[in-house]
Backbone as a chain_set.jsonl record, in Angstrom:
{"seq": "MLTVRPAMPRDALDIARINVTCWQRAYVGMVPDDVLTSMDVHTAESRYRRRLSAPGPHETLLATDGGVTAGYVYFGPYREGRRLDSTVGEIIGIYVDPAAWRTGAGRTLMTAALKRLSERGWDEVRLWVLEANDSARGFYARLGFRPDGATAGYPVRRVDGSAVELAEVRYTNGAG", "coords": {"N": [[99.192, -87.54, 260.326], [97.016, -84.836, 259.943], [97.061, -82.488, 257.326], [96.435, -79.332, 255.789], [95.878, -77.947, 252.622], [95.817, -75.784, 249.693], [93.709, -76.835, 247.015], [94.638, -78.244, 243.876], [94.505, -78.403, 240.24], [95.38, -81.006, 239.649], [94.33, -82.491, 241.707], [91.768, -83.122, 241.149], [90.69, -85.701, 240.528], [90.804, -87.094, 243.001], [89.12, -85.445, 244.532], [86.696, -85.718, 243.123], [86.272, -88.482, 243.436], [85.937, -88.659, 246.229], [83.679, -87.019, 246.534], [81.656, -88.406, 245.05], [81.694, -90.906, 246.381], [80.966, -90.111, 248.975], [78.354, -89.055, 248.55], [77.096, -91.44, 247.728], [77.278, -92.993, 250.024], [76.488, -91.393, 252.288], [74.022, -90.249, 251.631], [72.061, -92.144, 251.275], [68.722, -93.086, 251.212], [67.964, -90.463, 251.369], [68.422, -89.286, 248.932], [67.26, -90.187, 245.73], [67.724, -93.613, 244.797], [68.412, -94.221, 242.091], [69.689, -91.909, 241.277], [71.95, -91.867, 242.904], [73.273, -94.276, 242.159], [73.886, -93.731, 239.539], [75.868, -91.86, 239.557], [79.031, -90.698, 238.474], [82.471, -90.952, 238.719], [84.391, -90.057, 236.832], [83.032, -88.221, 235.214], [82.447, -86.305, 237.139], [85.069, -85.644, 237.8], [86.027, -84.151, 235.575], [84.459, -81.859, 235.82], [85.334, -80.845, 238.306], [88.033, -80.436, 237.716], [87.882, -78.379, 235.818], [86.788, -76.363, 237.481], [88.861, -76.04, 239.351], [90.863, -75.105, 237.74], [90.144, -72.64, 236.815], [90.321, -69.22, 237.564], [88.711, -67.605, 240.314], [86.271, -66.389, 242.726], [85.903, -68.322, 244.645], [87.255, -70.912, 246.773], [89.07, -74.002, 247.202], [90.01, -76.243, 249.637], [92.142, -78.913, 250.653], [92.269, -81.701, 252.873], [94.852, -83.675, 253.901], [96.304, -86.818, 254.753], [99.185, -88.161, 255.477], [99.827, -87.878, 252.785], [97.596, -88.873, 251.514], [94.468, -87.998, 250.27], [92.028, -86.856, 252.405], [89.734, -85.352, 252.527], [87.727, -82.513, 251.421], [86.973, -78.986, 251.225], [84.852, -76.513, 249.935], [84.475, -73.119, 249.33], [83.533, -69.6, 249.751], [82.4, -66.324, 248.717], [78.985, -65.704, 249.633], [76.389, -67.196, 247.755], [73.719, -65.85, 246.037], [71.4, -66.798, 244.177], [72.377, -65.961, 240.999], [73.998, -63.991, 241.781], [76.669, -62.735, 243.823], [77.02, -62.284, 247.275], [78.796, -59.945, 248.79], [79.131, -59.532, 251.477], [78.873, -61.693, 253.117], [80.107, -64.936, 253.931], [80.324, -68.307, 252.569], [80.091, -71.771, 253.104], [80.213, -73.97, 250.701], [80.441, -76.631, 250.048], [81.413, -79.526, 251.825], [83.216, -82.396, 252.139], [84.183, -85.537, 253.346], [86.217, -88.325, 252.943], [84.694, -91.453, 253.395], [86.358, -93.356, 254.644], [87.828, -91.784, 256.287], [86.08, -90.712, 258.079], [85.158, -89.434, 261.227], [87.708, -88.844, 262.107], [88.566, -86.333, 262.571], [89.018, -84.882, 260.335], [86.937, -83.448, 259.032], [86.335, -81.401, 260.887], [88.838, -80.162, 260.944], [89.029, -79.233, 258.291], [86.793, -77.465, 258.236], [87.572, -75.605, 260.198], [89.85, -74.501, 258.988], [88.709, -73.396, 256.643], [86.882, -71.54, 257.741], [88.663, -69.852, 259.028], [90.033, -68.824, 256.81], [87.901, -67.557, 255.477], [87.287, -65.606, 257.372], [89.66, -64.131, 257.291], [89.267, -63.001, 254.841], [87.373, -61.196, 255.43], [84.822, -62.032, 256.164], [82.887, -62.638, 258.711], [80.416, -63.635, 259.269], [79.074, -66.654, 258.258], [77.402, -68.771, 256.049], [75.614, -71.805, 255.239], [74.166, -74.45, 253.32], [72.206, -77.314, 253.975], [71.004, -80.623, 253.533], [67.746, -81.139, 254.656], [67.049, -83.619, 255.736], [69.462, -84.658, 256.535], [70.609, -85.552, 259.226], [73.034, -86.209, 260.481], [75.006, -84.473, 259.349], [73.819, -82.039, 260.066], [74.04, -82.142, 262.838], [76.826, -82.093, 263.077], [77.396, -79.49, 262.082], [76.05, -77.978, 264.008], [77.565, -78.559, 266.297], [79.779, -77.079, 265.666], [78.966, -74.532, 266.061], [77.082, -73.498, 264.311], [73.712, -72.663, 263.345], [70.257, -73.238, 262.442], [68.741, -70.726, 260.418], [66.184, -70.246, 259.659], [65.687, -70.037, 256.929], [64.691, -71.801, 254.008], [64.93, -74.076, 251.241], [64.683, -75.657, 248.002], [66.629, -78.226, 246.675], [67.468, -79.043, 243.541], [67.774, -82.203, 242.035], [68.951, -84.023, 239.36], [67.48, -86.743, 237.742], [68.089, -90.018, 236.297], [66.316, -90.463, 234.196], [65.913, -87.934, 233.246], [64.128, -86.335, 234.542], [63.557, -84.268, 237.466], [64.101, -84.121, 240.99], [63.215, -82.41, 243.905], [65.057, -81.736, 246.734], [64.618, -81.096, 250.144], [66.146, -78.376, 251.734], [67.869, -76.751, 254.441], [69.0, -73.648, 255.758], [71.959, -72.79, 257.453], [73.657, -70.72, 259.817], [76.479, -68.994, 261.227], [76.384, -66.594, 262.347], [74.793, -63.435, 263.164], [72.941, -63.139, 261.21]], "CA": [[98.793, -86.234, 260.788], [96.278, -84.098, 258.932], [97.529, -81.187, 256.871], [95.493, -78.679, 254.882], [96.535, -77.172, 251.567], [94.921, -75.45, 248.583], [93.554, -77.857, 245.98], [95.198, -77.955, 242.554], [93.814, -79.196, 239.211], [95.791, -82.428, 239.724], [93.566, -83.12, 242.785], [90.378, -83.28, 240.708], [90.236, -87.088, 240.624], [90.562, -87.388, 244.424], [87.934, -84.7, 244.954], [85.536, -86.364, 242.493], [86.087, -89.789, 244.086], [85.385, -88.416, 247.562], [82.332, -86.489, 246.378], [80.749, -89.481, 244.638], [81.622, -91.888, 247.46], [80.175, -89.537, 250.074], [76.943, -89.042, 248.165], [76.582, -92.806, 247.683], [77.222, -93.539, 251.389], [75.818, -90.542, 253.27], [72.696, -89.788, 251.218], [71.132, -93.258, 251.082], [67.448, -92.803, 251.864], [67.662, -89.038, 251.21], [68.515, -89.022, 247.498], [66.788, -91.398, 245.036], [68.761, -94.61, 244.499], [68.881, -94.143, 240.713], [70.615, -90.782, 241.202], [73.209, -92.279, 243.549], [73.972, -95.313, 241.388], [74.318, -93.211, 238.238], [76.965, -90.906, 239.714], [80.24, -91.177, 237.811], [83.671, -90.238, 239.171], [85.112, -89.405, 235.727], [82.257, -87.035, 234.848], [82.685, -85.332, 238.206], [86.466, -85.211, 237.725], [86.191, -83.073, 234.594], [83.829, -80.672, 236.401], [86.232, -80.309, 239.341], [89.265, -79.964, 237.067], [87.559, -77.046, 235.274], [86.63, -75.439, 238.607], [90.164, -75.78, 239.966], [91.732, -74.462, 236.748], [89.652, -71.297, 236.505], [90.362, -68.302, 238.707], [87.394, -67.148, 240.739], [86.216, -65.957, 244.126], [85.756, -69.468, 245.544], [88.477, -71.671, 247.026], [88.951, -75.386, 247.651], [91.118, -76.732, 250.453], [92.179, -80.364, 250.877], [92.921, -82.262, 254.055], [95.578, -84.89, 253.544], [96.885, -87.57, 255.859], [100.258, -88.971, 254.906], [99.779, -87.784, 251.331], [96.322, -89.384, 251.017], [93.422, -87.003, 250.433], [90.994, -87.278, 253.35], [88.512, -84.602, 252.295], [87.881, -81.176, 250.854], [85.946, -77.99, 251.504], [84.725, -75.52, 248.867], [83.878, -71.984, 250.023], [83.776, -68.274, 249.201], [81.294, -65.418, 248.991], [77.657, -66.323, 249.622], [75.696, -67.17, 246.471], [72.278, -65.542, 246.048], [71.086, -67.002, 242.764], [73.569, -65.739, 240.171], [74.726, -62.873, 242.374], [77.458, -63.033, 245.012], [76.867, -61.324, 248.364], [80.166, -59.681, 249.249], [79.156, -59.273, 252.922], [78.691, -62.948, 253.844], [80.811, -66.088, 253.374], [79.531, -69.533, 252.447], [80.659, -73.106, 252.918], [79.379, -74.506, 249.63], [80.478, -78.081, 250.159], [82.488, -80.158, 252.582], [83.085, -83.843, 252.035], [85.304, -86.305, 253.884], [86.207, -89.722, 252.519], [84.16, -92.285, 254.477], [87.455, -94.017, 255.373], [88.384, -90.805, 257.235], [85.042, -90.181, 258.958], [85.421, -89.462, 262.67], [89.148, -88.69, 262.362], [88.861, -84.916, 262.756], [89.251, -84.233, 259.041], [85.875, -82.476, 258.783], [86.553, -80.255, 261.782], [90.058, -79.501, 260.469], [88.671, -78.498, 257.077], [85.921, -76.342, 258.583], [88.37, -74.606, 260.908], [90.695, -73.824, 257.996], [87.856, -72.59, 255.765], [86.363, -70.412, 258.516], [89.787, -68.925, 259.211], [90.269, -68.16, 255.517], [86.777, -66.653, 255.242], [87.472, -64.473, 258.288], [90.755, -63.327, 256.731], [88.715, -62.285, 253.688], [86.433, -60.211, 255.951], [83.489, -62.588, 256.381], [82.717, -63.289, 260.007], [79.197, -64.433, 259.162], [79.181, -67.692, 257.236], [76.185, -69.57, 255.88], [75.715, -73.038, 254.461], [72.909, -75.17, 253.107], [72.323, -78.735, 254.275], [69.745, -81.342, 253.331], [66.952, -81.189, 255.885], [67.051, -84.987, 256.253], [70.825, -85.077, 256.867], [70.781, -85.312, 260.656], [74.446, -86.305, 260.841], [75.662, -83.208, 258.99], [73.239, -80.968, 260.869], [74.664, -82.234, 264.158], [78.213, -81.635, 262.91], [77.395, -78.03, 261.985], [75.635, -77.434, 265.31], [78.73, -78.659, 267.196], [80.727, -76.029, 265.278], [78.386, -73.229, 266.351], [76.098, -73.081, 263.311], [72.329, -72.937, 263.708], [69.331, -72.882, 261.357], [68.284, -69.331, 260.504], [64.798, -70.181, 259.205], [65.579, -70.086, 255.468], [64.585, -73.136, 253.417], [64.96, -74.083, 249.781], [64.69, -76.965, 247.37], [67.844, -78.493, 245.909], [67.058, -79.951, 242.47], [68.702, -83.27, 241.656], [68.528, -84.603, 238.084], [67.396, -88.209, 237.727], [68.57, -90.671, 235.081], [65.319, -90.312, 233.13], [65.846, -86.531, 232.855], [63.283, -85.577, 235.469], [64.284, -83.768, 238.635], [63.443, -84.192, 242.285], [63.726, -81.356, 244.785], [65.341, -82.174, 248.094], [64.469, -79.982, 251.082], [67.361, -77.898, 252.387], [67.76, -75.685, 255.436], [70.216, -72.845, 255.795], [72.578, -72.594, 258.758], [74.568, -69.581, 259.897], [77.229, -68.88, 262.47], [76.338, -65.177, 262.715], [73.513, -62.845, 263.556], [72.099, -63.403, 260.068]], "C": [[98.126, -85.478, 259.649], [96.952, -82.772, 258.616], [96.503, -80.648, 255.89], [96.282, -77.859, 253.884], [95.514, -76.814, 250.504], [94.874, -76.597, 247.573], [94.107, -77.338, 244.66], [94.418, -78.778, 241.518], [94.172, -80.685, 239.262], [95.028, -83.201, 240.81], [92.133, -83.454, 242.372], [89.873, -84.715, 240.844], [89.941, -87.462, 242.07], [89.295, -86.703, 244.912], [86.676, -85.355, 244.393], [85.239, -87.705, 243.163], [85.443, -89.614, 245.461], [83.944, -87.923, 247.457], [81.343, -87.597, 246.049], [80.593, -90.505, 245.76], [80.785, -91.377, 248.623], [78.689, -89.515, 249.741], [76.371, -90.457, 248.258], [76.49, -93.447, 249.061], [76.338, -92.717, 252.318], [74.374, -90.222, 252.915], [71.72, -90.911, 250.899], [69.863, -92.968, 251.888], [67.043, -91.337, 251.774], [67.584, -88.653, 249.734], [68.048, -90.299, 246.79], [67.948, -92.321, 244.638], [69.293, -94.499, 243.078], [69.861, -92.981, 240.522], [71.977, -91.216, 241.758], [73.976, -93.298, 242.713], [74.476, -94.806, 240.047], [75.485, -92.23, 238.352], [78.259, -91.514, 239.188], [81.437, -90.32, 238.205], [84.319, -89.476, 238.019], [84.364, -88.177, 235.202], [82.486, -85.935, 235.875], [84.113, -84.795, 238.146], [86.637, -84.054, 236.741], [85.576, -81.77, 235.108], [84.758, -80.032, 237.444], [87.536, -79.786, 238.737], [89.045, -78.566, 236.471], [87.474, -76.017, 236.396], [87.986, -75.058, 239.2], [91.131, -75.061, 239.023], [91.361, -73.016, 236.474], [89.756, -70.399, 237.737], [88.942, -67.845, 239.056], [87.409, -66.804, 242.213], [86.111, -67.1, 245.126], [87.06, -70.254, 245.63], [88.127, -73.102, 247.416], [90.207, -75.726, 248.433], [90.989, -78.24, 250.598], [92.762, -80.651, 252.241], [93.586, -83.546, 253.589], [96.155, -85.518, 254.804], [97.928, -88.5, 255.266], [100.237, -88.976, 253.396], [98.492, -88.295, 250.712], [95.246, -88.326, 251.293], [92.304, -87.562, 251.3], [89.677, -86.561, 253.111], [88.806, -83.249, 251.698], [86.732, -80.291, 251.3], [86.015, -76.929, 250.412], [83.944, -74.341, 249.444], [84.219, -70.667, 249.325], [82.641, -67.345, 249.564], [79.958, -66.141, 248.846], [76.973, -66.125, 248.269], [74.208, -66.896, 246.688], [71.828, -65.617, 244.597], [72.364, -66.864, 241.962], [74.449, -64.626, 240.715], [75.514, -63.351, 243.594], [77.259, -61.913, 246.027], [78.251, -61.119, 248.978], [80.257, -59.438, 250.751], [79.107, -60.543, 253.759], [79.494, -64.046, 253.145], [79.898, -67.3, 253.32], [80.443, -70.758, 252.356], [79.734, -73.776, 251.904], [79.333, -76.033, 249.701], [81.65, -78.525, 250.994], [82.222, -81.655, 252.575], [84.361, -84.502, 252.54], [85.132, -87.747, 253.433], [85.663, -90.573, 253.67], [85.243, -93.028, 255.276], [88.066, -93.091, 256.423], [87.306, -90.165, 258.114], [85.462, -90.387, 260.403], [86.915, -89.423, 263.006], [89.535, -87.251, 262.671], [89.072, -84.177, 261.446], [88.198, -83.172, 258.752], [86.056, -81.227, 259.625], [87.785, -79.469, 261.335], [89.772, -78.664, 259.229], [87.8, -77.283, 257.385], [86.698, -75.24, 259.29], [89.222, -73.808, 259.922], [89.867, -72.917, 257.086], [87.316, -71.366, 256.504], [87.454, -69.385, 258.782], [90.027, -68.137, 257.931], [89.14, -67.167, 255.201], [86.883, -65.417, 256.134], [88.58, -63.552, 257.788], [90.277, -62.496, 255.541], [87.628, -61.29, 254.119], [85.033, -60.715, 256.23], [83.432, -63.323, 257.712], [81.415, -64.074, 260.065], [79.365, -65.384, 257.994], [77.887, -68.484, 257.241], [76.508, -70.85, 255.123], [74.334, -73.643, 254.344], [73.17, -76.645, 253.361], [70.968, -79.393, 254.024], [69.022, -81.469, 254.67], [67.011, -82.574, 256.538], [68.431, -85.456, 256.732], [71.15, -84.741, 258.325], [72.246, -85.344, 261.089], [75.179, -84.995, 260.548], [75.119, -82.058, 259.824], [73.827, -80.97, 262.277], [76.106, -81.741, 264.133], [78.266, -80.111, 262.885], [77.002, -77.39, 263.313], [76.797, -77.481, 266.306], [79.776, -77.596, 266.891], [80.149, -74.625, 265.459], [77.411, -72.705, 265.311], [74.703, -73.427, 263.815], [71.426, -72.588, 262.521], [68.863, -71.438, 261.535], [66.865, -69.152, 259.969], [64.618, -70.237, 257.697], [65.531, -71.545, 255.006], [64.602, -73.002, 251.9], [64.822, -75.522, 249.299], [65.954, -77.101, 246.548], [67.477, -79.487, 244.809], [68.164, -80.951, 242.115], [68.132, -83.944, 240.413], [68.574, -86.13, 238.18], [67.863, -88.735, 236.377], [67.603, -90.452, 233.919], [65.143, -88.857, 232.677], [64.948, -85.692, 233.748], [64.138, -85.102, 236.649], [63.433, -83.967, 239.875], [64.063, -83.096, 243.147], [63.87, -81.901, 246.186], [65.277, -80.958, 249.011], [65.802, -79.668, 251.747], [67.012, -76.855, 253.437], [69.091, -74.945, 255.464], [70.647, -72.675, 257.252], [73.483, -71.378, 258.689], [75.321, -69.633, 261.219], [77.2, -67.44, 262.977], [74.942, -64.737, 263.077], [72.461, -63.037, 262.458], [70.857, -62.623, 260.054]], "O": [[98.618, -85.483, 258.52], [97.359, -82.032, 259.512], [95.79, -81.412, 255.239], [97.232, -77.164, 254.243], [94.464, -77.45, 250.408], [95.887, -77.246, 247.313], [94.046, -76.143, 244.371], [93.744, -79.743, 241.879], [93.335, -81.53, 238.945], [95.073, -84.431, 240.834], [91.372, -84.009, 243.165], [88.726, -84.92, 241.241], [88.919, -88.092, 242.339], [88.49, -87.306, 245.622], [85.694, -85.528, 245.115], [84.079, -88.025, 243.426], [84.512, -90.339, 245.813], [83.082, -88.367, 248.215], [80.304, -87.716, 246.699], [79.476, -90.927, 246.058], [79.986, -92.12, 249.193], [77.86, -89.913, 250.56], [75.285, -90.653, 248.803], [75.693, -94.367, 249.25], [75.526, -93.277, 253.055], [73.572, -89.949, 253.808], [70.664, -90.665, 250.316], [69.919, -92.649, 253.076], [65.898, -90.997, 252.072], [66.784, -87.804, 249.343], [68.413, -91.395, 247.217], [69.006, -91.864, 244.204], [70.494, -94.661, 242.861], [70.765, -93.066, 239.691], [73.018, -90.96, 241.153], [75.194, -93.195, 242.574], [75.397, -95.387, 239.474], [76.034, -91.813, 237.333], [78.549, -92.687, 239.421], [81.414, -89.1, 238.041], [84.757, -88.342, 238.215], [84.99, -87.2, 234.791], [82.694, -84.775, 235.52], [84.34, -83.615, 238.413], [87.323, -83.079, 237.049], [86.116, -80.692, 234.858], [84.941, -78.815, 237.452], [88.079, -78.788, 239.212], [89.897, -77.686, 236.596], [88.025, -74.923, 236.279], [88.228, -73.893, 239.513], [92.114, -74.473, 239.475], [92.175, -72.251, 235.957], [89.326, -70.78, 238.826], [88.087, -67.72, 238.18], [88.442, -66.915, 242.873], [86.22, -66.876, 246.332], [87.861, -70.264, 244.695], [87.028, -73.377, 247.898], [91.324, -75.525, 247.957], [89.885, -78.781, 250.658], [93.644, -79.934, 252.714], [92.955, -84.395, 252.96], [96.451, -84.834, 255.784], [97.596, -89.501, 254.631], [100.593, -89.98, 252.779], [98.304, -88.168, 249.502], [95.131, -87.824, 252.411], [91.708, -88.593, 250.987], [88.615, -87.085, 253.448], [89.961, -82.875, 251.491], [85.668, -80.768, 251.696], [87.098, -76.501, 250.014], [82.859, -74.536, 249.993], [85.069, -70.617, 248.435], [81.984, -67.533, 250.588], [79.819, -67.065, 248.044], [76.978, -65.027, 247.712], [73.53, -67.613, 247.424], [71.868, -64.622, 243.874], [73.335, -67.575, 242.217], [75.519, -64.35, 240.173], [75.083, -64.257, 244.308], [77.322, -60.734, 245.68], [78.8, -62.022, 249.609], [81.344, -59.165, 251.26], [79.279, -60.488, 254.977], [79.557, -64.086, 251.916], [78.837, -67.323, 253.942], [81.431, -70.766, 251.622], [78.594, -74.109, 252.227], [78.296, -76.643, 249.44], [82.746, -77.975, 250.892], [81.145, -82.115, 252.955], [85.469, -84.084, 252.206], [84.045, -88.318, 253.528], [86.12, -90.432, 254.804], [85.055, -93.297, 256.463], [88.742, -93.553, 257.342], [87.577, -89.189, 258.814], [86.057, -91.409, 260.747], [87.334, -89.906, 264.057], [90.689, -86.971, 262.995], [89.285, -82.964, 261.449], [88.538, -82.092, 258.27], [85.94, -80.111, 259.116], [87.771, -78.238, 261.347], [90.219, -77.521, 259.127], [88.038, -76.196, 256.857], [86.496, -74.06, 259.003], [89.303, -72.583, 260.014], [90.276, -71.794, 256.791], [87.296, -70.268, 255.946], [87.195, -68.181, 258.764], [90.205, -66.92, 257.969], [89.398, -66.066, 254.714], [86.596, -64.305, 255.69], [88.451, -62.33, 257.855], [90.813, -61.423, 255.267], [87.032, -60.62, 253.276], [84.137, -59.918, 256.507], [83.866, -64.469, 257.828], [81.303, -65.052, 260.805], [79.744, -64.986, 256.893], [77.348, -68.822, 258.295], [77.537, -70.958, 254.456], [73.449, -73.384, 255.16], [74.227, -77.166, 253.006], [69.92, -78.797, 254.272], [69.612, -81.855, 255.678], [67.021, -82.68, 257.764], [68.546, -86.551, 257.283], [71.864, -83.782, 258.616], [72.649, -84.585, 261.97], [75.891, -84.473, 261.407], [75.882, -81.19, 260.248], [74.081, -79.907, 262.843], [76.553, -81.058, 265.054], [79.079, -79.504, 263.582], [77.567, -76.366, 263.697], [76.99, -76.539, 267.075], [80.576, -77.247, 267.76], [80.77, -73.642, 265.057], [76.955, -71.567, 265.422], [74.526, -74.355, 264.604], [71.78, -71.748, 261.694], [68.62, -70.986, 262.654], [66.394, -68.022, 259.838], [63.505, -70.463, 257.223], [66.234, -72.404, 255.538], [64.321, -71.934, 251.356], [64.842, -76.468, 250.087], [66.313, -76.189, 245.803], [67.202, -80.651, 245.1], [69.323, -80.585, 241.924], [66.981, -84.383, 240.406], [69.558, -86.719, 238.63], [68.013, -87.969, 235.425], [68.034, -90.275, 232.779], [64.311, -88.579, 231.814], [65.007, -84.463, 233.709], [65.296, -85.495, 236.794], [62.203, -83.979, 239.811], [65.275, -82.882, 243.125], [62.93, -82.456, 246.755], [65.824, -79.905, 248.685], [66.493, -80.554, 252.252], [65.996, -76.167, 253.338], [70.153, -75.522, 255.231], [69.831, -72.451, 258.146], [74.012, -71.045, 257.628], [74.865, -70.232, 262.193], [77.906, -67.101, 263.927], [74.036, -65.549, 263.27], [71.261, -63.09, 262.729], [70.053, -62.759, 259.131]]}, "num_chains": 1, "name": "protein.A"}
């Protein structure tokens, strides 16, 4: 049975493993192969450990099934460059271990995050998704999100130091 709880610094390795595994499975054909193959769980772990150890306006929730981490969601106030918009919430990232895809873990995490965002006063929630990620876009649409017309480029650093910009679209569940 899936349960949701706040993430702790000790969860950083599970979160990093899920993040890297998801990128390497879900983004094939969307993200350059050299970027995907160079992703490292231990580098990501230190980044997540720092994030989970520092107080801030963003939260991370985990979904667990029998003590095994199935996925996580990271959310908080909407980011506009370096500024936070205190009137809108944002789902910054949601990732489910491929072994737990289609188990309800993603929906469970989104429901919990949206409830928490609403408790914090944000009924409108936005998120960014890769334009080419039809699977995720369908998931968000089933949860009542829709594109609001905003687009951006998401820069991804390549092994050689160059960057490639991936097209993103913004979704909202509100009047936006």
